[in-house]
C-alpha atoms as a PDB file:
ATOM      1  CA  UNK A   1     -36.645 -23.510   5.805  1.00  0.00           C
ATOM      2  CA  UNK A   2     -32.910 -23.058   6.441  1.00  0.00           C
ATOM      3  CA  UNK A   3     -31.148 -19.922   7.581  1.00  0.00           C
ATOM      4  CA  UNK A   4     -28.902 -18.750   4.746  1.00  0.00           C
ATOM      5  CA  UNK A   5     -26.609 -16.906   7.166  1.00  0.00           C
ATOM      6  CA  UNK A   6     -24.527 -19.162   9.396  1.00  0.00           C
ATOM      7  CA  UNK A   7     -23.171 -17.044  12.259  1.00  0.00           C
ATOM      8  CA  UNK A   8     -20.375 -19.548  12.875  1.00  0.00           C
ATOM      9  CA  UNK A   9     -19.060 -19.449   9.288  1.00  0.00           C
ATOM     10  CA  UNK A  10     -16.176 -17.091   8.549  1.00  0.00           C
ATOM     11  CA  UNK A  11     -17.177 -13.989   6.611  1.00  0.00           C
ATOM     12  CA  UNK A  12     -16.803 -14.126   2.845  1.00  0.00           C
ATOM     13  CA  UNK A  13     -13.485 -12.815   1.561  1.00  0.00           C
ATOM     14  CA  UNK A  14     -13.921  -9.415  -0.034  1.00  0.00           C
ATOM     15  CA  UNK A  15     -10.273  -8.759  -0.888  1.00  0.00           C
ATOM     16  CA  UNK A  16      -6.748  -9.884  -0.060  1.00  0.00           C
ATOM     17  CA  UNK A  17      -4.174  -7.575   1.492  1.00  0.00           C
ATOM     18  CA  UNK A  18      -1.668  -6.745  -1.220  1.00  0.00           C
ATOM     19  CA  UNK A  19       0.806  -4.602   0.696  1.00  0.00           C
ATOM     20  CA  UNK A  20       1.251  -1.818   3.228  1.00  0.00           C
ATOM     21  CA  UNK A  21       2.408   1.510   1.776  1.00  0.00           C
ATOM     22  CA  UNK A  22       4.387   4.231   3.533  1.00  0.00           C
ATOM     23  CA  UNK A  23       4.568   7.801   2.313  1.00  0.00           C
ATOM     24  CA  UNK A  24       8.107   9.165   2.519  1.00  0.00           C
ATOM     25  CA  UNK A  25      10.406  11.684   0.856  1.00  0.00           C
ATOM     26  CA  UNK A  26      13.038   9.106  -0.264  1.00  0.00           C
ATOM     27  CA  UNK A  27      11.456   5.693  -0.989  1.00  0.00           C
ATOM     28  CA  UNK A  28      14.660   3.768  -1.668  1.00  0.00           C
ATOM     29  CA  UNK A  29      16.303   4.911   1.587  1.00  0.00           C
ATOM     30  CA  UNK A  30      13.322   3.944   3.726  1.00  0.00           C
ATOM     31  CA  UNK A  31      13.028   0.582   1.928  1.00  0.00           C
ATOM     32  CA  UNK A  32      16.703  -0.072   2.715  1.00  0.00           C
ATOM     33  CA  UNK A  33      16.101   0.795   6.395  1.00  0.00           C
ATOM     34  CA  UNK A  34      13.267  -1.739   6.696  1.00  0.00           C
ATOM     35  CA  UNK A  35      15.127  -4.357   4.602  1.00  0.00           C
ATOM     36  CA  UNK A  36      17.892  -4.336   7.218  1.00  0.00           C
ATOM     37  CA  UNK A  37      15.298  -5.042   9.910  1.00  0.00           C
ATOM     38  CA  UNK A  38      12.848  -7.501   8.309  1.00  0.00           C
ATOM     39  CA  UNK A  39      14.899  -8.784   5.367  1.00  0.00           C
ATOM     40  CA  UNK A  40      13.664  -9.148   1.835  1.00  0.00           C
ATOM     41  CA  UNK A  41      14.365  -7.924  -1.655  1.00  0.00           C
ATOM     42  CA  UNK A  42      13.995  -4.332  -2.811  1.00  0.00           C
ATOM     43  CA  UNK A  43      12.338  -3.889  -6.186  1.00  0.00           C
ATOM     44  CA  UNK A  44      12.105  -0.662  -8.154  1.00  0.00           C
ATOM     45  CA  UNK A  45      13.430   2.813  -7.691  1.00  0.00           C
ATOM     46  CA  UNK A  46      12.168   6.338  -8.071  1.00  0.00           C
ATOM     47  CA  UNK A  47       8.759   7.378  -6.774  1.00  0.00           C
ATOM     48  CA  UNK A  48       7.634   3.831  -5.818  1.00  0.00           C
ATOM     49  CA  UNK A  49       9.761   1.092  -4.242  1.00  0.00           C
ATOM     50  CA  UNK A  50       8.654  -2.353  -3.024  1.00  0.00           C
ATOM     51  CA  UNK A  51      10.254  -4.428  -0.289  1.00  0.00           C
ATOM     52  CA  UNK A  52       9.235  -8.074  -0.647  1.00  0.00           C
ATOM     53  CA  UNK A  53       9.991  -9.645   2.720  1.00  0.00           C
ATOM     54  CA  UNK A  54      10.145 -13.359   3.585  1.00  0.00           C
ATOM     55  CA  UNK A  55       6.716 -14.977   3.339  1.00  0.00           C
ATOM     56  CA  UNK A  56       5.781 -12.701   0.408  1.00  0.00           C
ATOM     57  CA  UNK A  57       4.847  -9.830   2.703  1.00  0.00           C
ATOM     58  CA  UNK A  58       5.183  -6.636   0.686  1.00  0.00           C
ATOM     59  CA  UNK A  59       5.847  -3.201   2.133  1.00  0.00           C
ATOM     60  CA  UNK A  60       5.923  -0.352  -0.366  1.00  0.00           C
ATOM     61  CA  UNK A  61       7.221   3.182  -0.191  1.00  0.00           C
ATOM     62  CA  UNK A  62       5.917   6.080  -2.264  1.00  0.00           C
ATOM     63  CA  UNK A  63       7.469   9.503  -2.679  1.00  0.00           C
ATOM     64  CA  UNK A  64       5.682  12.373  -0.968  1.00  0.00           C
ATOM     65  CA  UNK A  65       7.833  15.477  -0.981  1.00  0.00           C
ATOM     66  CA  UNK A  66       5.896  17.397   1.678  1.00  0.00           C
ATOM     67  CA  UNK A  67       5.460  14.577   4.207  1.00  0.00           C
ATOM     68  CA  UNK A  68       4.377  15.670   7.653  1.00  0.00           C
ATOM     69  CA  UNK A  69       5.278  12.736   9.914  1.00  0.00           C
ATOM     70  CA  UNK A  70       2.948  11.747  12.732  1.00  0.00           C
ATOM     71  CA  UNK A  71       3.592  13.146  16.178  1.00  0.00           C
ATOM     72  CA  UNK A  72       3.531  10.180  18.530  1.00  0.00           C
ATOM     73  CA  UNK A  73       1.469   9.753  20.685  1.00  0.00           C
ATOM     74  CA  UNK A  74      -1.341  11.942  19.438  1.00  0.00           C
ATOM     75  CA  UNK A  75      -4.955  11.150  18.704  1.00  0.00           C
ATOM     76  CA  UNK A  76      -5.859  14.417  17.002  1.00  0.00           C
ATOM     77  CA  UNK A  77      -5.246  15.735  13.487  1.00  0.00           C
ATOM     78  CA  UNK A  78      -1.638  14.499  13.325  1.00  0.00           C
ATOM     79  CA  UNK A  79      -2.105  11.002  14.785  1.00  0.00           C
ATOM     80  CA  UNK A  80       0.111   8.041  13.850  1.00  0.00           C
ATOM     81  CA  UNK A  81      -2.624   6.468  11.645  1.00  0.00           C
ATOM     82  CA  UNK A  82      -0.882   3.068  11.514  1.00  0.00           C
ATOM     83  CA  UNK A  83       2.294   1.366  12.627  1.00  0.00           C
ATOM     84  CA  UNK A  84       4.102  -1.949  12.236  1.00  0.00           C
ATOM     85  CA  UNK A  85       4.509  -4.420  15.093  1.00  0.00           C
ATOM     86  CA  UNK A  86       7.692  -6.430  14.553  1.00  0.00           C
ATOM     87  CA  UNK A  87       8.493  -9.603  16.494  1.00  0.00           C
ATOM     88  CA  UNK A  88      11.986  -9.212  17.961  1.00  0.00           C
ATOM     89  CA  UNK A  89      12.426 -12.401  20.013  1.00  0.00           C
ATOM     90  CA  UNK A  90      11.081 -14.129  23.101  1.00  0.00           C
ATOM     91  CA  UNK A  91      13.363 -12.636  25.745  1.00  0.00           C
ATOM     92  CA  UNK A  92      14.259  -9.195  27.031  1.00  0.00           C
ATOM     93  CA  UNK A  93      17.833  -9.850  25.908  1.00  0.00           C
ATOM     94  CA  UNK A  94      16.652 -10.451  22.329  1.00  0.00           C
ATOM     95  CA  UNK A  95      14.515  -7.314  22.485  1.00  0.00           C
ATOM     96  CA  UNK A  96      17.524  -5.339  23.794  1.00  0.00           C
ATOM     97  CA  UNK A  97      19.671  -6.649  20.914  1.00  0.00           C
ATOM     98  CA  UNK A  98      16.998  -5.711  18.359  1.00  0.00           C
ATOM     99  CA  UNK A  99      16.736  -2.253  19.908  1.00  0.00           C
ATOM    100  CA  UNK A 100      20.485  -1.739  19.600  1.00  0.00           C
ATOM    101  CA  UNK A 101      20.342  -2.694  15.906  1.00  0.00           C
ATOM    102  CA  UNK A 102      17.389  -0.472  14.940  1.00  0.00           C
ATOM    103  CA  UNK A 103      18.938   2.501  16.734  1.00  0.00           C
ATOM    104  CA  UNK A 104      22.210   1.921  14.859  1.00  0.00           C
ATOM    105  CA  UNK A 105      20.214   1.899  11.593  1.00  0.00           C
ATOM    106  CA  UNK A 106      18.727   5.315  12.312  1.00  0.00           C
ATOM    107  CA  UNK A 107      15.557   4.661  14.315  1.00  0.00           C
ATOM    108  CA  UNK A 108      14.866   6.894  17.285  1.00  0.00           C
ATOM    109  CA  UNK A 109      13.177   5.867  20.517  1.00  0.00           C
ATOM    110  CA  UNK A 110       9.656   7.144  21.184  1.00  0.00           C
ATOM    111  CA  UNK A 111       8.603   5.026  24.179  1.00  0.00           C
ATOM    112  CA  UNK A 112      11.036   2.347  25.297  1.00  0.00           C
ATOM    113  CA  UNK A 113      10.001   2.059  28.940  1.00  0.00           C
ATOM    114  CA  UNK A 114       8.833  -1.538  29.146  1.00  0.00           C
ATOM    115  CA  UNK A 115       7.671  -1.046  32.740  1.00  0.00           C
ATOM    116  CA  UNK A 116      10.251  -3.389  34.220  1.00  0.00           C
ATOM    117  CA  UNK A 117       9.516  -6.110  31.678  1.00  0.00           C
ATOM    118  CA  UNK A 118       5.731  -6.000  32.230  1.00  0.00           C
ATOM    119  CA  UNK A 119       5.093  -4.504  28.799  1.00  0.00           C
ATOM    120  CA  UNK A 120       6.027  -6.636  25.795  1.00  0.00           C
ATOM    121  CA  UNK A 121       6.779  -3.859  23.283  1.00  0.00           C
ATOM    122  CA  UNK A 122       8.862  -0.734  22.731  1.00  0.00           C
ATOM    123  CA  UNK A 123       8.045   2.091  20.317  1.00  0.00           C
ATOM    124  CA  UNK A 124      10.442   3.737  17.838  1.00  0.00           C
ATOM    125  CA  UNK A 125      10.272   6.065  14.843  1.00  0.00           C
ATOM    126  CA  UNK A 126      11.863   5.129  11.546  1.00  0.00           C
ATOM    127  CA  UNK A 127      14.176   7.720   9.922  1.00  0.00           C
ATOM    128  CA  UNK A 128      11.175   9.497   8.367  1.00  0.00           C
ATOM    129  CA  UNK A 129       9.135   9.530  11.587  1.00  0.00           C
ATOM    130  CA  UNK A 130       6.700   6.603  11.163  1.00  0.00           C
ATOM    131  CA  UNK A 131       6.206   4.775  14.472  1.00  0.00           C
ATOM    132  CA  UNK A 132       6.924   1.048  14.742  1.00  0.00           C
ATOM    133  CA  UNK A 133       7.139  -1.364  17.654  1.00  0.00           C
ATOM    134  CA  UNK A 134       9.613  -4.055  18.538  1.00  0.00           C
ATOM    135  CA  UNK A 135       7.619  -6.724  20.362  1.00  0.00           C
ATOM    136  CA  UNK A 136       8.404  -9.832  22.360  1.00  0.00           C
ATOM    137  CA  UNK A 137       6.903 -12.952  20.814  1.00  0.00           C
ATOM    138  CA  UNK A 138       4.303 -14.342  23.233  1.00  0.00           C
END
């Protein structure tokens, strides 16, 4: 008799990730912010906007007029819920350059102390308040 469950086999695919969706008051504006950081093509307008980035990664933005942005760092009722980690280069200089660009685009720093280069990420908020990280590529 054979075991029908092979513990070394990858689990069966249940679904594929279609996209990540951000709630925001102005979908087109937030899509434009992220397009300047990760590239891609903006599709749609109005209450739902898609940003199709290189590699067919899709980030979408849906209108929510009464958005209450997360308060970083909190783990209670107003926690961040999710965030994007964005590769910004292999060196501190590349990370510094990426930081300068996202700040010029309207991001604000949340936690940019990289502990003297020991920590490989820095945390920012997009113009709506969603946290995201610029990370060094390992």
